[in-house]
Amino acid sequence: MAKKKVNVALIGAQFMGKTHSNAWRKVGMFFDLPVEPVMKVLCGKFPEELKVAGKYGWEEASLNWKEVVNRPDIDIVDICTPNFLHPTMALEVAKAGKAIICEKPLANTLKEANGMLAAVKKAGVKHMCGFSYRFAPAVATIKKMIAGGELGEIFHFRAAYQQDWIVDPEFPMVWRLKKKHTGSGALGDIGAHIVDLCQYLVGDVAEVCGTMQTFIKKRPIADSDTGITVKKGQKRSRKMGTVDVDDAAIFLGRIRGSNTLATFEATRFAPGRRNYNSIEVYGSKGSVTWNQEDMNVFHYFNRSDPETAQGFRRIHATDAGHPYTEAWWPTGHIIGYEHLFVHEIYDFLSNLRKKAAPYSTFEDAVKCQKVLDAVERSSATKKWVPVK
Ligand code: SOE
């Protein structure tokens, strides 16, 4: 029987537009789906950037996202724009009654994030926020281990998400460095990921104490915003712009209803760490560690191993028993960053016509935004702040 076609519109043609386009294109090739996604329209801000629409697999391209969102033939809208645009777009999509995927963080502020959650609930539409690292086979396996009690009582959750793409003072002003476009800097961009991983794997953060730092406060203004990479030949004026967001945020957390202590570091000033999203979980029965730069493996220490054979085992999360891996290659044939987006869209489509939402929803994204908000208030007051 022919599968119901669901028409997709994607808003945003830069880094996330590219990763999500790849995912929409690959998901039906590698996974069995209850519906057939059709890549209908890529929406962008400039005619120039829409030249990739055909190459990315989209049937149409449009500069008018609002018109596309309200088209009766569009069923799902995927928002891959800078953070400040998420609320306006999500509210429009919810009003139009379409299913919605939105990149993280949900919004610049907790207030806006709450508004987005209220809108999708009122509209009764399916909603996902793309916390992609949950969908790494190794991370999904760690989730099962912790939920199954294999690590016992959790003493510590530790996460450090370290990058280095703006250590060069010549790196120009881009949207991720301007509060009005991004909300916060490293905290909301990469700190959001490790907060979500903590709340996904271990438990909700109940209170935080943190501090934030901007190392380079002035940067050259560029002729174009190229996300996190500097395009060859990009011209930079001598006019300088002010960085009004954090370059790094470090904070402690206590986990609701447990004795677990959490420590978080989100920095863009760790030379040599390109996209080093790393987590460590230490429990009464054992420990696990994982990092995105070596994303196909995780390390596991089991306290009940014989004393003469104790140590961190290096486990390849590419065997058939690891989530998502059967769709790809034989064991040991690794996957990459882009596959995580295929996995998240697979989970979204698999549950499109069900009540269930076994993935990161707007609810989870608001829980994350509450922690980000509390960290900003803690940094400003130099006090512990409860996460309401
Ligand atoms: C930049 O820090 C960035 O592109 C993040 O915005 C993404 O969420 C992360 O997956 C990779 O790095």
Short mmCIF file of C-alpha atoms and ligand atoms in Angstrom, two decimals:
data_model
loop_
_atom_site.label_atom_id
_atom_site.label_comp_id
_atom_site.label_asym_id
_atom_site.label_seq_id
_atom_site.Cartn_x
_atom_site.Cartn_y
_atom_site.Cartn_z
CA MET A 1 0.00 0.00 0.00
CA ALA A 2 1.41 3.42 -0.96
CA LYS A 3 2.62 5.40 2.03
CA LYS A 4 1.01 8.76 2.83
CA LYS A 5 3.24 11.52 1.53
CA VAL A 6 4.13 14.31 3.94
CA ASN A 7 5.35 17.54 2.38
CA VAL A 8 8.23 19.25 4.15
CA ALA A 9 9.37 22.87 4.12
CA LEU A 10 12.72 23.82 5.62
CA ILE A 11 13.57 27.39 6.64
CA GLY A 12 17.28 28.19 6.63
CA ALA A 13 19.97 27.36 4.08
CA GLN A 14 23.19 27.65 6.06
CA PHE A 15 24.94 25.03 8.28
CA MET A 16 21.80 23.56 9.88
CA GLY A 17 19.83 23.92 6.66
CA LYS A 18 22.48 21.78 5.02
CA THR A 19 22.56 19.11 7.77
CA HIS A 20 18.78 18.88 7.89
CA SER A 21 18.47 18.78 4.07
CA ASN A 22 20.89 15.87 4.06
CA ALA A 23 18.80 14.16 6.74
CA TRP A 24 15.48 14.62 4.91
CA ARG A 25 17.14 13.23 1.79
CA LYS A 26 18.69 10.16 3.47
CA VAL A 27 16.05 9.14 6.05
CA GLY A 28 13.81 7.25 3.59
CA MET A 29 16.78 5.52 1.98
CA PHE A 30 18.09 4.00 5.21
CA PHE A 31 15.06 3.68 7.51
CA ASP A 32 11.59 2.14 7.17
CA LEU A 33 9.10 4.96 7.65
CA PRO A 34 5.31 4.97 8.14
CA VAL A 35 5.08 7.99 5.83
CA GLU A 36 7.01 9.24 2.80
CA PRO A 37 8.64 12.66 3.33
CA VAL A 38 8.67 14.88 0.23
CA MET A 39 11.27 17.66 0.20
CA LYS A 40 8.97 20.40 -1.08
CA VAL A 41 10.41 23.87 -0.35
CA LEU A 42 13.66 25.35 0.94
CA CYS A 43 13.11 28.84 2.34
CA GLY A 44 15.95 31.30 2.69
CA LYS A 45 16.77 34.95 3.23
CA PHE A 46 18.85 35.68 0.12
CA PRO A 47 18.41 34.53 -3.52
CA GLU A 48 22.12 33.62 -3.51
CA GLU A 49 21.82 31.05 -0.75
CA LEU A 50 18.80 29.41 -2.38
CA LYS A 51 20.86 28.37 -5.39
CA VAL A 52 21.60 25.14 -3.47
CA ALA A 53 17.92 24.18 -3.20
CA GLY A 54 17.98 21.77 -6.14
CA LYS A 55 21.34 20.29 -5.21
CA TYR A 56 20.07 19.71 -1.65
CA GLY A 57 17.03 17.88 -3.04
CA TRP A 58 14.25 20.47 -2.67
CA GLU A 59 11.56 20.80 -5.37
CA GLU A 60 11.14 24.54 -4.84
CA ALA A 61 12.88 27.52 -3.23
CA SER A 62 11.25 30.56 -1.67
CA LEU A 63 12.21 33.84 -0.01
CA ASN A 64 8.78 34.00 1.65
CA TRP A 65 8.77 31.53 4.54
CA LYS A 66 5.44 32.81 5.91
CA GLU A 67 3.61 32.16 2.65
CA VAL A 68 5.14 28.65 2.45
CA VAL A 69 4.27 27.79 6.05
CA ASN A 70 0.61 28.61 5.35
CA ARG A 71 0.41 26.63 2.12
CA PRO A 72 -2.23 23.89 2.50
CA ASP A 73 0.10 21.34 0.91
CA ILE A 74 2.82 21.75 3.57
CA ASP A 75 2.60 19.25 6.47
CA ILE A 76 5.90 19.69 8.35
CA VAL A 77 8.07 22.77 8.86
CA ASP A 78 11.71 22.45 9.92
CA ILE A 79 13.18 25.66 11.38
CA CYS A 80 16.95 25.96 10.91
CA THR A 81 17.42 29.71 11.28
CA PRO A 82 19.34 31.80 13.83
CA ASN A 83 17.80 31.61 17.31
CA PHE A 84 16.08 35.02 17.31
CA LEU A 85 13.83 33.94 14.42
CA HIS A 86 12.62 30.74 16.09
CA PRO A 87 9.68 32.22 18.07
CA THR A 88 8.09 34.18 15.20
CA MET A 89 8.39 31.24 12.86
CA ALA A 90 7.27 28.60 15.35
CA LEU A 91 4.20 30.60 16.36
CA GLU A 92 3.24 30.97 12.70
CA VAL A 93 3.75 27.24 12.07
CA ALA A 94 1.69 26.31 15.13
CA LYS A 95 -1.09 28.68 14.06
CA ALA A 96 -1.03 27.01 10.63
CA GLY A 97 -1.45 23.65 12.37
CA LYS A 98 1.72 22.10 10.95
CA ALA A 99 4.13 19.65 12.63
CA ILE A 100 7.33 21.42 13.65
CA ILE A 101 11.00 20.72 14.15
CA CYS A 102 13.10 23.59 15.52
CA GLU A 103 16.86 23.75 16.03
CA LYS A 104 18.26 24.32 19.51
CA PRO A 105 18.19 26.39 21.57
CA LEU A 106 14.47 26.94 21.26
CA ALA A 107 14.76 30.72 21.69
CA ASN A 108 16.87 33.59 22.99
CA THR A 109 14.89 33.81 26.22
CA LEU A 110 12.89 31.57 28.56
CA LYS A 111 9.84 33.77 28.05
CA GLU A 112 9.91 33.21 24.29
CA ALA A 113 10.52 29.48 24.74
CA ASN A 114 7.50 29.22 27.04
CA GLY A 115 5.42 31.02 24.43
CA MET A 116 6.50 28.54 21.75
CA LEU A 117 5.61 25.57 23.95
CA ALA A 118 2.21 27.06 24.75
CA ALA A 119 1.55 27.64 21.04
CA VAL A 120 2.34 24.08 19.92
CA LYS A 121 0.31 22.64 22.81
CA LYS A 122 -2.66 24.87 21.96
CA ALA A 123 -2.39 23.92 18.29
CA GLY A 124 -2.02 20.23 19.15
CA VAL A 125 0.83 19.80 16.65
CA LYS A 126 3.80 17.43 16.94
CA HIS A 127 6.97 19.24 17.98
CA MET A 128 10.68 18.42 18.25
CA CYS A 129 13.71 20.48 19.25
CA GLY A 130 16.85 19.13 17.58
CA PHE A 131 19.19 18.15 20.39
CA SER A 132 21.13 16.01 17.94
CA TYR A 133 23.64 14.40 20.30
CA ARG A 134 20.88 12.38 22.03
CA PHE A 135 20.66 10.46 18.75
CA ALA A 136 24.26 9.23 18.71
CA PRO A 137 24.16 5.43 19.05
CA ALA A 138 26.73 5.61 21.87
CA VAL A 139 24.71 8.22 23.78
CA ALA A 140 21.45 6.35 23.26
CA THR A 141 23.19 3.22 24.58
CA ILE A 142 24.45 5.11 27.65
CA LYS A 143 20.88 6.28 28.22
CA LYS A 144 19.69 2.64 28.26
CA MET A 145 22.51 1.61 30.61
CA ILE A 146 21.74 4.36 33.13
CA ALA A 147 17.97 3.80 32.90
CA GLY A 148 18.59 0.07 33.39
CA GLY A 149 20.55 0.72 36.58
CA GLU A 150 23.85 -0.55 35.14
CA LEU A 151 25.77 2.37 36.63
CA GLY A 152 23.86 2.28 39.92
CA GLU A 153 23.35 5.50 41.91
CA ILE A 154 24.85 8.39 39.93
CA PHE A 155 27.35 10.48 41.89
CA HIS A 156 28.68 12.75 39.14
CA PHE A 157 27.61 14.01 35.72
CA ARG A 158 30.43 15.96 34.08
CA ALA A 159 30.27 17.63 30.67
CA ALA A 160 32.64 19.87 28.77
CA TYR A 161 31.63 21.13 25.34
CA GLN A 162 34.75 22.82 23.98
CA GLN A 163 35.36 24.50 20.63
CA ASP A 164 37.95 26.93 19.33
CA TRP A 165 36.47 28.60 16.24
CA ILE A 166 36.67 32.15 17.65
CA VAL A 167 40.02 32.09 19.46
CA ASP A 168 41.40 34.22 16.58
CA PRO A 169 40.59 37.87 17.38
CA GLU A 170 40.32 38.43 13.61
CA PHE A 171 37.30 36.10 13.42
CA PRO A 172 34.52 38.54 12.53
CA MET A 173 31.20 39.35 14.13
CA VAL A 174 28.61 36.68 13.25
CA TRP A 175 25.08 36.15 14.53
CA ARG A 176 26.23 33.73 17.27
CA LEU A 177 28.17 36.63 18.84
CA LYS A 178 25.29 39.12 18.98
CA LYS A 179 22.84 38.90 21.89
CA LYS A 180 19.88 40.17 19.84
CA HIS A 181 20.38 37.28 17.38
CA THR A 182 21.56 34.46 19.64
CA GLY A 183 20.41 35.18 23.19
CA SER A 184 23.60 33.95 24.82
CA GLY A 185 26.95 32.79 23.46
CA ALA A 186 28.63 29.50 24.32
CA LEU A 187 26.03 28.97 27.07
CA GLY A 188 22.98 28.76 24.81
CA ASP A 189 24.72 27.39 21.74
CA ILE A 190 26.79 24.50 23.10
CA GLY A 191 25.91 24.70 26.80
CA ALA A 192 22.34 23.88 25.75
CA HIS A 193 23.53 20.54 24.38
CA ILE A 194 25.26 19.44 27.60
CA VAL A 195 22.39 20.64 29.76
CA ASP A 196 20.02 18.61 27.60
CA LEU A 197 22.30 15.56 27.78
CA CYS A 198 22.38 15.84 31.58
CA GLN A 199 18.61 16.04 31.78
CA TYR A 200 18.19 13.24 29.21
CA LEU A 201 20.69 10.87 30.82
CA VAL A 202 20.71 11.60 34.54
CA GLY A 203 17.94 13.96 35.70
CA ASP A 204 16.64 17.51 35.83
CA VAL A 205 18.90 20.28 37.11
CA ALA A 206 17.30 21.73 40.26
CA GLU A 207 19.74 24.57 41.02
CA VAL A 208 22.87 26.07 39.49
CA CYS A 209 25.82 28.26 40.35
CA GLY A 210 27.76 29.62 37.43
CA THR A 211 29.94 32.25 35.86
CA MET A 212 30.41 33.52 32.34
CA GLN A 213 33.26 35.27 30.50
CA THR A 214 33.77 37.17 27.25
CA PHE A 215 37.48 36.99 26.36
CA ILE A 216 37.44 39.09 23.18
CA LYS A 217 34.98 41.96 23.35
CA LYS A 218 35.55 43.65 19.97
CA ARG A 219 35.69 41.95 16.56
CA PRO A 220 35.88 43.15 12.93
CA ILE A 221 32.55 43.48 11.15
CA ALA A 222 32.40 41.26 8.06
CA ASP A 223 30.58 41.80 4.77
CA SER A 224 28.61 38.57 5.25
CA ASP A 225 27.59 36.32 8.12
CA THR A 226 29.19 32.95 7.54
CA GLY A 227 28.12 31.11 10.67
CA ILE A 228 31.05 29.43 12.38
CA THR A 229 33.44 29.36 9.44
CA VAL A 230 35.29 32.13 7.64
CA LYS A 231 34.64 31.92 3.90
CA LYS A 232 37.70 32.37 1.66
CA GLY A 233 38.01 35.95 0.47
CA GLN A 234 35.54 37.19 3.06
CA LYS A 235 36.07 40.92 3.39
CA ARG A 236 36.32 42.42 6.83
CA SER A 237 36.00 46.13 7.49
CA ARG A 238 38.18 47.82 10.04
CA LYS A 239 34.91 48.78 11.72
CA MET A 240 34.68 46.81 14.96
CA GLY A 241 31.60 45.33 16.51
CA THR A 242 30.95 44.56 20.18
CA VAL A 243 30.58 40.97 21.34
CA ASP A 244 27.78 41.16 23.92
CA VAL A 245 27.53 37.46 24.75
CA ASP A 246 29.68 34.95 26.64
CA ASP A 247 32.64 33.18 25.07
CA ALA A 248 32.58 30.66 27.89
CA ALA A 249 30.28 29.57 30.71
CA ILE A 250 31.09 27.18 33.55
CA PHE A 251 28.55 26.11 36.12
CA LEU A 252 27.68 23.59 38.81
CA GLY A 253 24.33 21.89 39.16
CA ARG A 254 22.45 19.74 41.64
CA ILE A 255 20.06 17.14 40.21
CA ARG A 256 16.45 17.19 41.42
CA GLY A 257 15.55 14.34 43.78
CA SER A 258 19.07 12.87 44.00
CA ASN A 259 22.53 13.45 45.46
CA THR A 260 24.03 13.74 41.98
CA LEU A 261 26.46 16.62 41.41
CA ALA A 262 26.81 18.03 37.90
CA THR A 263 29.59 20.15 36.43
CA PHE A 264 29.34 21.91 33.08
CA GLU A 265 31.84 23.74 30.87
CA ALA A 266 30.87 25.39 27.58
CA THR A 267 33.68 27.26 25.86
CA ARG A 268 34.70 28.44 22.41
CA PHE A 269 38.22 29.16 23.66
CA ALA A 270 39.83 25.74 23.98
CA PRO A 271 42.43 25.66 21.17
CA GLY A 272 42.58 22.21 19.63
CA ARG A 273 39.07 21.26 20.67
CA ARG A 274 37.15 21.55 17.39
CA ASN A 275 33.78 20.14 18.44
CA TYR A 276 34.67 18.34 21.65
CA ASN A 277 31.35 17.59 23.28
CA SER A 278 32.34 15.26 26.12
CA ILE A 279 30.39 13.64 28.93
CA GLU A 280 31.36 11.50 31.91
CA VAL A 281 28.96 9.72 34.28
CA TYR A 282 30.19 8.13 37.51
CA GLY A 283 27.94 5.79 39.50
CA SER A 284 28.04 3.28 42.34
CA LYS A 285 28.28 0.34 39.92
CA GLY A 286 30.39 1.87 37.19
CA SER A 287 31.20 4.76 34.88
CA VAL A 288 30.94 5.81 31.23
CA THR A 289 32.64 8.48 29.14
CA TRP A 290 31.96 9.70 25.57
CA ASN A 291 33.08 12.50 23.31
CA GLN A 292 31.70 13.64 19.95
CA GLU A 293 35.07 13.87 18.27
CA ASP A 294 35.30 10.08 18.69
CA MET A 295 31.56 9.65 18.56
CA ASN A 296 31.30 5.97 17.55
CA VAL A 297 32.82 4.67 20.76
CA PHE A 298 32.26 5.10 24.48
CA HIS A 299 34.25 3.87 27.46
CA TYR A 300 32.71 1.81 30.23
CA PHE A 301 34.14 0.86 33.63
CA ASN A 302 32.30 -1.89 35.49
CA ARG A 303 33.16 -2.19 39.19
CA SER A 304 32.05 -5.83 39.26
CA ASP A 305 34.70 -6.90 36.76
CA PRO A 306 37.30 -9.20 38.34
CA GLU A 307 39.88 -7.12 40.19
CA THR A 308 42.64 -8.30 37.87
CA ALA A 309 40.64 -7.24 34.82
CA GLN A 310 39.22 -3.87 35.76
CA GLY A 311 39.54 -0.88 33.50
CA PHE A 312 37.66 1.30 31.02
CA ARG A 313 36.55 -0.85 28.09
CA ARG A 314 36.48 0.88 24.67
CA ILE A 315 33.11 -0.11 23.23
CA HIS A 316 32.30 0.37 19.53
CA ALA A 317 28.69 1.53 19.39
CA THR A 318 28.28 0.23 15.84
CA ASP A 319 26.96 -3.26 16.51
CA ALA A 320 23.43 -4.30 15.59
CA GLY A 321 22.32 -3.98 19.20
CA HIS A 322 23.16 -0.28 19.36
CA PRO A 323 20.32 2.10 18.45
CA TYR A 324 20.01 3.16 14.78
CA THR A 325 23.15 1.29 13.66
CA GLU A 326 21.37 -1.55 11.81
CA ALA A 327 20.17 0.96 9.24
CA TRP A 328 23.71 1.81 8.21
CA TRP A 329 26.74 -0.45 7.88
CA PRO A 330 28.27 -3.63 9.29
CA THR A 331 29.84 -3.36 12.74
CA GLY A 332 32.91 -1.13 12.94
CA HIS A 333 31.98 0.87 9.84
CA ILE A 334 31.50 4.18 11.56
CA ILE A 335 28.97 6.96 11.08
CA GLY A 336 29.33 10.73 11.45
CA TYR A 337 27.91 13.98 12.78
CA GLU A 338 25.37 14.20 9.96
CA HIS A 339 23.83 10.81 10.78
CA LEU A 340 22.53 12.12 14.11
CA PHE A 341 20.17 14.41 12.20
CA VAL A 342 18.93 11.48 10.11
CA HIS A 343 18.21 9.65 13.38
CA GLU A 344 16.29 12.56 14.90
CA ILE A 345 14.13 12.96 11.79
CA TYR A 346 13.58 9.18 11.68
CA ASP A 347 12.27 9.29 15.27
CA PHE A 348 10.09 12.30 14.46
CA LEU A 349 8.51 10.72 11.36
CA SER A 350 8.08 7.34 13.08
CA ASN A 351 5.85 9.03 15.66
CA LEU A 352 4.21 11.65 13.45
CA ARG A 353 0.79 10.04 13.69
CA LYS A 354 1.16 8.73 17.24
CA LYS A 355 0.69 10.43 20.58
CA ALA A 356 4.15 9.30 21.66
CA ALA A 357 7.13 11.61 21.30
CA PRO A 358 10.20 9.54 22.32
CA TYR A 359 12.59 12.32 21.37
CA SER A 360 13.57 15.87 22.45
CA THR A 361 10.40 17.92 22.37
CA PHE A 362 9.64 21.60 23.06
CA GLU A 363 8.95 20.47 26.67
CA ASP A 364 12.55 19.26 26.95
CA ALA A 365 13.77 22.42 25.23
CA VAL A 366 11.94 24.63 27.76
CA LYS A 367 13.45 22.57 30.61
CA CYS A 368 16.83 23.29 29.06
CA GLN A 369 16.05 26.98 28.59
CA LYS A 370 15.11 27.23 32.31
CA VAL A 371 18.60 26.05 33.23
CA LEU A 372 20.25 28.46 30.78
CA ASP A 373 18.18 31.30 32.26
CA ALA A 374 19.16 30.30 35.79
CA VAL A 375 22.86 30.18 34.88
CA GLU A 376 22.68 33.72 33.47
CA ARG A 377 21.00 34.93 36.68
CA SER A 378 23.52 33.08 38.82
CA SER A 379 26.43 34.59 36.90
CA ALA A 380 24.97 38.06 37.37
CA THR A 381 24.29 37.63 41.11
CA LYS A 382 27.18 35.29 41.98
CA LYS A 383 24.70 33.13 43.89
CA TRP A 384 23.14 29.69 43.62
CA VAL A 385 19.87 30.01 41.68
CA PRO A 386 16.97 27.51 41.73
CA VAL A 387 15.67 26.21 38.39
CA LYS A 388 11.92 26.64 38.63
C1 SOE B 1 28.31 25.89 16.78
O1 SOE B 1 28.70 25.90 18.08
C2 SOE B 1 27.59 24.59 16.46
O2 SOE B 1 27.24 24.64 15.11
C3 SOE B 1 26.30 24.44 17.27
O3 SOE B 1 25.40 25.50 16.99
C4 SOE B 1 25.65 23.09 16.93
O4 SOE B 1 24.47 22.90 17.70
C5 SOE B 1 26.64 21.97 17.24
O5 SOE B 1 26.09 20.71 16.90
C6 SOE B 1 27.92 22.18 16.47
O6 SOE B 1 28.46 23.49 16.73
#
